[in-house]
Amino acid sequence: MGSITFVEHDGTEHTVEIEPGKSLMQTAKDNGVPGIDGDCGGECACGTCHVIIAGDWIKATGVASDGELQLLDMTPERADTSRLACQISTTEAMNGMVVRLPEFQM
Ligand code: FES
């Protein structure tokens, strides 16, 4: 069992257990991590689950689809390592991963 740490815009950290196979968005919501809305329920249709993956951990999250990239293009706080959390399936290989939350979801 491993853990992932979400860091809010103000620096507040939330370390949560990985449940392999659950999306990063659902993992955050199920653990009460604020700052991820997930309005479309994980259908890659709203863009309100934007997160910024810290450093090299981006490699562990896989490749974003064209649809995800289009939504990210509309995200004001987009960074080089931005992803939509609903499109990331968590694995134990993500133990120790740090995920930063933007100040606002669009
Ligand atoms: S929850 Fe809507 S795009 Fe991720």
CSV table of N, CA, C and O and ligand atoms in Angstrom, one decimal:
chain,number,residue,atom,x,y,z
A,1,MET,N,0.8,-1.2,0.0
A,1,MET,CA,0.0,0.0,0.0
A,1,MET,C,0.9,1.2,0.0
A,1,MET,O,1.9,1.3,0.7
A,2,GLY,N,0.5,2.2,-0.8
A,2,GLY,CA,1.3,3.4,-0.8
A,2,GLY,C,0.4,4.7,-0.7
A,2,GLY,O,-0.8,4.5,-0.4
A,3,SER,N,1.0,5.8,-0.8
A,3,SER,CA,0.3,7.0,-0.6
A,3,SER,C,0.7,8.1,-1.7
A,3,SER,O,1.8,8.0,-2.2
A,4,ILE,N,-0.3,9.0,-1.9
A,4,ILE,CA,-0.1,10.1,-2.7
A,4,ILE,C,-0.4,11.4,-1.9
A,4,ILE,O,-1.3,11.4,-1.1
A,5,THR,N,0.4,12.4,-2.1
A,5,THR,CA,0.2,13.7,-1.4
A,5,THR,C,-0.3,14.8,-2.3
A,5,THR,O,0.3,15.1,-3.3
A,6,PHE,N,-1.5,15.3,-2.0
A,6,PHE,CA,-2.1,16.4,-2.7
A,6,PHE,C,-1.7,17.7,-2.0
A,6,PHE,O,-1.7,17.7,-0.7
A,7,VAL,N,-1.2,18.7,-2.7
A,7,VAL,CA,-0.8,20.0,-2.1
A,7,VAL,C,-1.7,21.1,-2.6
A,7,VAL,O,-1.8,21.3,-3.8
A,8,GLU,N,-2.5,21.7,-1.7
A,8,GLU,CA,-3.4,22.8,-2.1
A,8,GLU,C,-2.6,24.0,-2.5
A,8,GLU,O,-1.4,24.1,-2.2
A,9,HIS,N,-3.2,25.0,-3.2
A,9,HIS,CA,-2.6,26.2,-3.6
A,9,HIS,C,-1.9,26.9,-2.5
A,9,HIS,O,-0.8,27.5,-2.6
A,10,ASP,N,-2.5,26.8,-1.2
A,10,ASP,CA,-1.9,27.5,-0.1
A,10,ASP,C,-0.8,26.7,0.6
A,10,ASP,O,-0.3,27.1,1.7
A,11,GLY,N,-0.5,25.5,0.1
A,11,GLY,CA,0.5,24.7,0.7
A,11,GLY,C,0.0,23.6,1.6
A,11,GLY,O,0.8,22.8,2.1
A,12,THR,N,-1.3,23.6,1.9
A,12,THR,CA,-1.8,22.6,2.8
A,12,THR,C,-1.7,21.2,2.1
A,12,THR,O,-2.1,21.0,1.0
A,13,GLU,N,-1.2,20.2,2.8
A,13,GLU,CA,-0.9,18.9,2.3
A,13,GLU,C,-2.0,17.9,2.8
A,13,GLU,O,-2.4,18.0,3.9
A,14,HIS,N,-2.4,17.0,1.9
A,14,HIS,CA,-3.3,15.9,2.2
A,14,HIS,C,-2.6,14.6,1.7
A,14,HIS,O,-2.5,14.5,0.5
A,15,THR,N,-2.2,13.7,2.5
A,15,THR,CA,-1.6,12.5,2.1
A,15,THR,C,-2.7,11.4,2.2
A,15,THR,O,-3.3,11.2,3.3
A,16,VAL,N,-2.9,10.7,1.1
A,16,VAL,CA,-4.0,9.7,1.1
A,16,VAL,C,-3.5,8.4,0.6
A,16,VAL,O,-2.5,8.3,-0.2
A,17,GLU,N,-4.2,7.3,1.0
A,17,GLU,CA,-3.8,6.0,0.6
A,17,GLU,C,-4.2,5.7,-0.9
A,17,GLU,O,-5.2,6.1,-1.3
A,18,ILE,N,-3.3,5.0,-1.6
A,18,ILE,CA,-3.6,4.6,-2.9
A,18,ILE,C,-4.5,3.4,-2.9
A,18,ILE,O,-4.3,2.4,-2.2
A,19,GLU,N,-5.6,3.5,-3.7
A,19,GLU,CA,-6.4,2.3,-3.9
A,19,GLU,C,-6.3,2.0,-5.4
A,19,GLU,O,-6.9,2.6,-6.2
A,20,PRO,N,-5.4,1.0,-5.7
A,20,PRO,CA,-5.0,0.8,-7.1
A,20,PRO,C,-6.3,0.6,-8.0
A,20,PRO,O,-7.2,-0.1,-7.7
A,21,GLY,N,-6.2,1.3,-9.1
A,21,GLY,CA,-7.3,1.2,-10.1
A,21,GLY,C,-8.3,2.3,-10.0
A,21,GLY,O,-9.1,2.6,-10.9
A,22,LYS,N,-8.4,3.0,-8.8
A,22,LYS,CA,-9.3,4.1,-8.7
A,22,LYS,C,-8.6,5.3,-9.3
A,22,LYS,O,-7.4,5.5,-9.3
A,23,SER,N,-9.4,6.2,-9.9
A,23,SER,CA,-8.9,7.4,-10.6
A,23,SER,C,-8.3,8.3,-9.5
A,23,SER,O,-8.7,8.3,-8.3
A,24,LEU,N,-7.4,9.1,-10.0
A,24,LEU,CA,-6.8,10.1,-9.0
A,24,LEU,C,-7.9,11.1,-8.6
A,24,LEU,O,-7.8,11.5,-7.4
A,25,MET,N,-8.8,11.5,-9.5
A,25,MET,CA,-9.9,12.4,-9.1
A,25,MET,C,-10.7,11.7,-8.0
A,25,MET,O,-11.0,12.4,-7.0
A,26,GLN,N,-11.1,10.5,-8.2
A,26,GLN,CA,-12.0,9.8,-7.2
A,26,GLN,C,-11.3,9.6,-5.9
A,26,GLN,O,-11.8,9.7,-4.8
A,27,THR,N,-10.0,9.3,-6.0
A,27,THR,CA,-9.2,9.2,-4.8
A,27,THR,C,-9.2,10.5,-3.9
A,27,THR,O,-9.4,10.4,-2.7
A,28,ALA,N,-9.0,11.6,-4.6
A,28,ALA,CA,-9.0,12.9,-3.9
A,28,ALA,C,-10.4,13.1,-3.3
A,28,ALA,O,-10.5,13.5,-2.1
A,29,LYS,N,-11.5,12.9,-4.1
A,29,LYS,CA,-12.8,13.2,-3.6
A,29,LYS,C,-13.2,12.3,-2.4
A,29,LYS,O,-13.8,12.8,-1.5
A,30,ASP,N,-12.9,11.1,-2.6
A,30,ASP,CA,-13.3,10.1,-1.5
A,30,ASP,C,-12.5,10.4,-0.2
A,30,ASP,O,-13.0,9.9,0.9
A,31,ASN,N,-11.4,11.1,-0.3
A,31,ASN,CA,-10.6,11.4,0.9
A,31,ASN,C,-10.8,12.9,1.4
A,31,ASN,O,-10.1,13.3,2.2
A,32,GLY,N,-11.8,13.6,0.8
A,32,GLY,CA,-12.1,14.9,1.2
A,32,GLY,C,-11.1,15.9,0.9
A,32,GLY,O,-11.0,17.0,1.5
A,33,VAL,N,-10.3,15.7,-0.2
A,33,VAL,CA,-9.3,16.7,-0.6
A,33,VAL,C,-10.0,17.8,-1.4
A,33,VAL,O,-10.7,17.5,-2.4
A,34,PRO,N,-10.0,19.0,-0.9
A,34,PRO,CA,-10.7,20.1,-1.6
A,34,PRO,C,-9.9,20.5,-2.8
A,34,PRO,O,-8.7,20.3,-3.0
A,35,GLY,N,-10.6,21.2,-3.7
A,35,GLY,CA,-10.0,21.8,-4.9
A,35,GLY,C,-10.1,21.0,-6.1
A,35,GLY,O,-9.6,21.4,-7.2
A,36,ILE,N,-10.7,19.8,-6.1
A,36,ILE,CA,-11.0,19.1,-7.3
A,36,ILE,C,-12.5,18.9,-7.4
A,36,ILE,O,-13.1,18.3,-6.5
A,37,ASP,N,-13.1,19.5,-8.4
A,37,ASP,CA,-14.6,19.5,-8.5
A,37,ASP,C,-15.1,18.2,-9.1
A,37,ASP,O,-16.0,17.5,-8.6
A,38,GLY,N,-14.5,17.8,-10.3
A,38,GLY,CA,-15.0,16.6,-11.0
A,38,GLY,C,-16.4,16.6,-11.4
A,38,GLY,O,-17.2,15.7,-11.2
A,39,ASP,N,-16.8,17.8,-11.9
A,39,ASP,CA,-18.3,18.0,-12.2
A,39,ASP,C,-18.9,16.9,-13.2
A,39,ASP,O,-20.1,16.7,-13.1
A,40,CYS,N,-18.1,16.4,-14.1
A,40,CYS,CA,-18.7,15.4,-15.1
A,40,CYS,C,-18.6,14.0,-14.6
A,40,CYS,O,-19.0,13.1,-15.3
A,41,GLY,N,-18.1,13.8,-13.4
A,41,GLY,CA,-18.0,12.5,-12.9
A,41,GLY,C,-16.9,11.6,-13.5
A,41,GLY,O,-16.9,10.4,-13.3
A,42,GLY,N,-16.0,12.2,-14.1
A,42,GLY,CA,-14.8,11.4,-14.7
A,42,GLY,C,-14.9,11.1,-16.1
A,42,GLY,O,-14.3,10.2,-16.6
A,43,GLU,N,-15.8,11.8,-16.9
A,43,GLU,CA,-16.0,11.5,-18.3
A,43,GLU,C,-15.1,12.3,-19.2
A,43,GLU,O,-15.3,12.3,-20.4
A,44,CYS,N,-14.1,13.0,-18.7
A,44,CYS,CA,-13.2,13.8,-19.5
A,44,CYS,C,-14.0,14.8,-20.3
A,44,CYS,O,-13.8,15.0,-21.5
A,45,ALA,N,-15.0,15.5,-19.6
A,45,ALA,CA,-15.8,16.4,-20.3
A,45,ALA,C,-15.9,17.8,-19.7
A,45,ALA,O,-16.5,18.7,-20.3
A,46,CYS,N,-15.4,18.0,-18.5
A,46,CYS,CA,-15.6,19.3,-17.8
A,46,CYS,C,-14.3,20.0,-17.5
A,46,CYS,O,-14.2,21.2,-17.5
A,47,GLY,N,-13.2,19.3,-17.3
A,47,GLY,CA,-11.9,19.9,-17.0
A,47,GLY,C,-11.8,20.5,-15.6
A,47,GLY,O,-10.8,21.2,-15.3
A,48,THR,N,-12.7,20.1,-14.7
A,48,THR,CA,-12.7,20.6,-13.3
A,48,THR,C,-11.9,19.7,-12.4
A,48,THR,O,-12.1,19.8,-11.2
A,49,CYS,N,-11.1,18.9,-12.9
A,49,CYS,CA,-10.3,18.0,-12.1
A,49,CYS,C,-8.8,18.2,-12.4
A,49,CYS,O,-8.0,17.3,-12.3
A,50,HIS,N,-8.5,19.4,-12.9
A,50,HIS,CA,-7.1,19.8,-13.2
A,50,HIS,C,-6.2,19.7,-12.0
A,50,HIS,O,-6.5,20.2,-11.0
A,51,VAL,N,-5.1,19.0,-12.3
A,51,VAL,CA,-4.0,18.9,-11.3
A,51,VAL,C,-2.7,19.1,-12.0
A,51,VAL,O,-2.6,18.9,-13.2
A,52,ILE,N,-1.7,19.4,-11.2
A,52,ILE,CA,-0.3,19.6,-11.7
A,52,ILE,C,0.6,18.5,-11.0
A,52,ILE,O,0.7,18.6,-9.8
A,53,ILE,N,1.1,17.6,-11.8
A,53,ILE,CA,1.9,16.5,-11.2
A,53,ILE,C,3.3,17.1,-11.0
A,53,ILE,O,3.9,17.7,-11.8
A,54,ALA,N,3.8,16.8,-9.8
A,54,ALA,CA,5.2,17.3,-9.4
A,54,ALA,C,6.3,16.5,-10.2
A,54,ALA,O,6.3,15.3,-10.2
A,55,GLY,N,7.1,17.3,-10.8
A,55,GLY,CA,8.4,16.8,-11.3
A,55,GLY,C,8.3,15.6,-12.2
A,55,GLY,O,7.4,15.4,-13.0
A,56,ASP,N,9.2,14.6,-11.9
A,56,ASP,CA,9.3,13.4,-12.8
A,56,ASP,C,8.1,12.5,-12.6
A,56,ASP,O,8.0,11.5,-13.4
A,57,TRP,N,7.3,12.7,-11.6
A,57,TRP,CA,6.1,11.8,-11.4
A,57,TRP,C,5.2,11.8,-12.6
A,57,TRP,O,4.4,10.9,-12.8
A,58,ILE,N,5.3,12.8,-13.5
A,58,ILE,CA,4.4,12.9,-14.6
A,58,ILE,C,4.6,11.6,-15.5
A,58,ILE,O,3.6,11.1,-16.0
A,59,LYS,N,5.8,11.0,-15.5
A,59,LYS,CA,6.0,9.8,-16.2
A,59,LYS,C,5.1,8.6,-15.7
A,59,LYS,O,4.7,7.7,-16.5
A,60,ALA,N,4.8,8.6,-14.4
A,60,ALA,CA,4.1,7.5,-13.9
A,60,ALA,C,2.6,7.6,-14.2
A,60,ALA,O,1.8,6.7,-14.0
A,61,THR,N,2.2,8.8,-14.7
A,61,THR,CA,0.7,9.0,-14.9
A,61,THR,C,0.2,8.6,-16.3
A,61,THR,O,-0.9,8.7,-16.6
A,62,GLY,N,1.1,8.2,-17.2
A,62,GLY,CA,0.7,7.7,-18.5
A,62,GLY,C,0.6,8.9,-19.5
A,62,GLY,O,1.1,10.0,-19.2
A,63,VAL,N,-0.1,8.7,-20.6
A,63,VAL,CA,-0.1,9.7,-21.6
A,63,VAL,C,-1.6,10.2,-21.7
A,63,VAL,O,-2.5,9.5,-21.7
A,64,ALA,N,-1.7,11.6,-21.9
A,64,ALA,CA,-3.0,12.2,-22.0
A,64,ALA,C,-3.6,12.0,-23.4
A,64,ALA,O,-2.8,12.0,-24.4
A,65,SER,N,-4.8,11.8,-23.4
A,65,SER,CA,-5.5,11.6,-24.7
A,65,SER,C,-5.7,13.0,-25.4
A,65,SER,O,-5.6,14.0,-24.8
A,66,ASP,N,-6.1,12.9,-26.7
A,66,ASP,CA,-6.3,14.2,-27.4
A,66,ASP,C,-7.4,15.0,-26.7
A,66,ASP,O,-7.4,16.2,-26.6
A,67,GLY,N,-8.5,14.3,-26.3
A,67,GLY,CA,-9.6,15.0,-25.6
A,67,GLY,C,-9.2,15.6,-24.3
A,67,GLY,O,-9.6,16.8,-24.0
A,68,GLU,N,-8.3,15.0,-23.6
A,68,GLU,CA,-7.8,15.6,-22.3
A,68,GLU,C,-7.0,16.8,-22.7
A,68,GLU,O,-7.1,17.8,-22.0
A,69,LEU,N,-6.1,16.7,-23.7
A,69,LEU,CA,-5.3,17.8,-24.0
A,69,LEU,C,-6.1,19.0,-24.5
A,69,LEU,O,-5.7,20.2,-24.1
A,70,GLN,N,-7.2,18.8,-25.2
A,70,GLN,CA,-8.0,19.9,-25.6
A,70,GLN,C,-8.6,20.6,-24.4
A,70,GLN,O,-8.7,21.8,-24.3
A,71,LEU,N,-9.1,19.8,-23.4
A,71,LEU,CA,-9.6,20.5,-22.2
A,71,LEU,C,-8.5,21.2,-21.4
A,71,LEU,O,-8.7,22.3,-20.9
A,72,LEU,N,-7.3,20.6,-21.4
A,72,LEU,CA,-6.2,21.3,-20.7
A,72,LEU,C,-5.9,22.6,-21.3
A,72,LEU,O,-5.5,23.6,-20.7
A,73,ASP,N,-6.0,22.7,-22.7
A,73,ASP,CA,-5.7,23.9,-23.4
A,73,ASP,C,-6.6,25.0,-22.9
A,73,ASP,O,-6.2,26.2,-23.1
A,74,MET,N,-7.7,24.7,-22.4
A,74,MET,CA,-8.7,25.8,-22.0
A,74,MET,C,-8.5,26.1,-20.5
A,74,MET,O,-9.2,26.9,-19.9
A,75,THR,N,-7.5,25.5,-19.9
A,75,THR,CA,-7.3,25.7,-18.4
A,75,THR,C,-6.3,26.8,-18.2
A,75,THR,O,-5.2,26.7,-18.6
A,76,PRO,N,-6.8,27.9,-17.4
A,76,PRO,CA,-5.9,29.0,-17.3
A,76,PRO,C,-4.6,28.7,-16.6
A,76,PRO,O,-3.6,29.3,-16.9
A,77,GLU,N,-4.6,27.9,-15.6
A,77,GLU,CA,-3.3,27.6,-14.8
A,77,GLU,C,-2.6,26.4,-15.4
A,77,GLU,O,-1.8,25.8,-14.6
A,78,ARG,N,-2.7,26.1,-16.6
A,78,ARG,CA,-2.1,24.9,-17.2
A,78,ARG,C,-0.5,25.0,-17.1
A,78,ARG,O,0.1,26.1,-17.3
A,79,ALA,N,0.1,23.9,-16.7
A,79,ALA,CA,1.5,23.8,-16.6
A,79,ALA,C,2.0,22.7,-17.5
A,79,ALA,O,1.2,21.9,-18.0
A,80,ASP,N,3.3,22.6,-17.6
A,80,ASP,CA,3.9,21.5,-18.4
A,80,ASP,C,3.4,20.1,-18.0
A,80,ASP,O,3.3,19.2,-18.8
A,81,THR,N,3.2,20.0,-16.7
A,81,THR,CA,2.9,18.6,-16.1
A,81,THR,C,1.4,18.6,-15.7
A,81,THR,O,1.1,17.9,-14.8
A,82,SER,N,0.6,19.4,-16.3
A,82,SER,CA,-0.9,19.4,-16.0
A,82,SER,C,-1.5,18.1,-16.5
A,82,SER,O,-1.1,17.6,-17.6
A,83,ARG,N,-2.5,17.6,-15.8
A,83,ARG,CA,-3.3,16.4,-16.2
A,83,ARG,C,-4.7,16.6,-15.6
A,83,ARG,O,-4.9,17.4,-14.7
A,84,LEU,N,-5.6,15.9,-16.2
A,84,LEU,CA,-6.9,15.8,-15.6
A,84,LEU,C,-6.9,14.5,-14.7
A,84,LEU,O,-6.7,13.4,-15.2
A,85,ALA,N,-7.3,14.8,-13.5
A,85,ALA,CA,-7.1,13.7,-12.5
A,85,ALA,C,-8.0,12.5,-12.7
A,85,ALA,O,-7.7,11.4,-12.4
A,86,CYS,N,-9.1,12.7,-13.4
A,86,CYS,CA,-10.1,11.6,-13.7
A,86,CYS,C,-9.5,10.7,-14.8
A,86,CYS,O,-10.0,9.6,-14.9
A,87,GLN,N,-8.5,11.1,-15.5
A,87,GLN,CA,-7.9,10.3,-16.5
A,87,GLN,C,-6.7,9.5,-16.1
A,87,GLN,O,-6.0,8.9,-16.9
A,88,ILE,N,-6.4,9.6,-14.8
A,88,ILE,CA,-5.2,8.9,-14.3
A,88,ILE,C,-5.7,7.8,-13.4
A,88,ILE,O,-6.4,8.0,-12.4
A,89,SER,N,-5.4,6.5,-13.7
A,89,SER,CA,-5.7,5.4,-12.9
A,89,SER,C,-4.5,5.2,-11.9
A,89,SER,O,-3.4,5.0,-12.4
A,90,THR,N,-4.8,5.2,-10.6
A,90,THR,CA,-3.7,5.1,-9.7
A,90,THR,C,-3.2,3.7,-9.6
A,90,THR,O,-3.9,2.7,-9.8
A,91,THR,N,-1.9,3.6,-9.3
A,91,THR,CA,-1.2,2.3,-9.1
A,91,THR,C,-0.3,2.4,-7.9
A,91,THR,O,0.1,3.5,-7.5
A,92,GLU,N,0.2,1.3,-7.4
A,92,GLU,CA,1.1,1.3,-6.3
A,92,GLU,C,2.4,1.9,-6.7
A,92,GLU,O,3.2,2.4,-5.8
A,93,ALA,N,2.7,2.0,-8.0
A,93,ALA,CA,4.0,2.6,-8.4
A,93,ALA,C,4.0,4.1,-8.2
A,93,ALA,O,5.0,4.8,-8.3
A,94,MET,N,2.8,4.7,-7.9
A,94,MET,CA,2.7,6.1,-7.6
A,94,MET,C,3.0,6.4,-6.1
A,94,MET,O,2.7,7.6,-5.7
A,95,ASN,N,3.4,5.4,-5.3
A,95,ASN,CA,3.7,5.7,-3.9
A,95,ASN,C,4.7,6.8,-3.8
A,95,ASN,O,5.8,6.8,-4.3
A,96,GLY,N,4.3,7.9,-3.1
A,96,GLY,CA,5.2,9.1,-2.9
A,96,GLY,C,4.9,10.2,-3.8
A,96,GLY,O,5.5,11.3,-3.7
A,97,MET,N,4.0,10.0,-4.8
A,97,MET,CA,3.8,11.0,-5.8
A,97,MET,C,3.2,12.3,-5.1
A,97,MET,O,2.4,12.2,-4.2
A,98,VAL,N,3.6,13.4,-5.7
A,98,VAL,CA,3.1,14.7,-5.2
A,98,VAL,C,2.3,15.3,-6.3
A,98,VAL,O,2.7,15.4,-7.4
A,99,VAL,N,1.1,15.8,-6.0
A,99,VAL,CA,0.1,16.4,-6.9
A,99,VAL,C,-0.3,17.7,-6.4
A,99,VAL,O,-0.8,17.9,-5.3
A,100,ARG,N,0.0,18.7,-7.2
A,100,ARG,CA,-0.4,20.1,-6.8
A,100,ARG,C,-1.7,20.5,-7.4
A,100,ARG,O,-2.1,20.1,-8.5
A,101,LEU,N,-2.5,21.2,-6.6
A,101,LEU,CA,-3.8,21.7,-7.0
A,101,LEU,C,-3.8,23.1,-7.5
A,101,LEU,O,-3.1,23.9,-6.8
A,102,PRO,N,-4.4,23.5,-8.6
A,102,PRO,CA,-4.4,24.9,-9.0
A,102,PRO,C,-5.3,25.7,-8.0
A,102,PRO,O,-6.0,25.2,-7.2
A,103,GLU,N,-5.1,27.0,-8.1
A,103,GLU,CA,-5.9,27.9,-7.2
A,103,GLU,C,-7.4,27.8,-7.5
A,103,GLU,O,-8.2,27.8,-6.6
A,104,PHE,N,-7.7,27.7,-8.8
A,104,PHE,CA,-9.1,27.6,-9.2
A,104,PHE,C,-9.3,26.5,-10.3
A,104,PHE,O,-8.4,26.3,-11.1
A,105,GLN,N,-10.5,25.9,-10.3
A,105,GLN,CA,-10.9,25.0,-11.4
A,105,GLN,C,-11.7,25.9,-12.3
A,105,GLN,O,-12.3,26.9,-11.9
A,106,MET,N,-11.7,25.6,-13.6
A,106,MET,CA,-12.4,26.5,-14.5
A,106,MET,C,-13.9,26.3,-14.4
A,106,MET,O,-14.4,25.3,-14.0
B,1,FES,S1,-14.0,15.0,-13.8
B,1,FES,FE1,-14.6,16.1,-15.6
B,1,FES,S2,-12.9,16.1,-16.8
B,1,FES,FE2,-12.2,15.0,-15.1
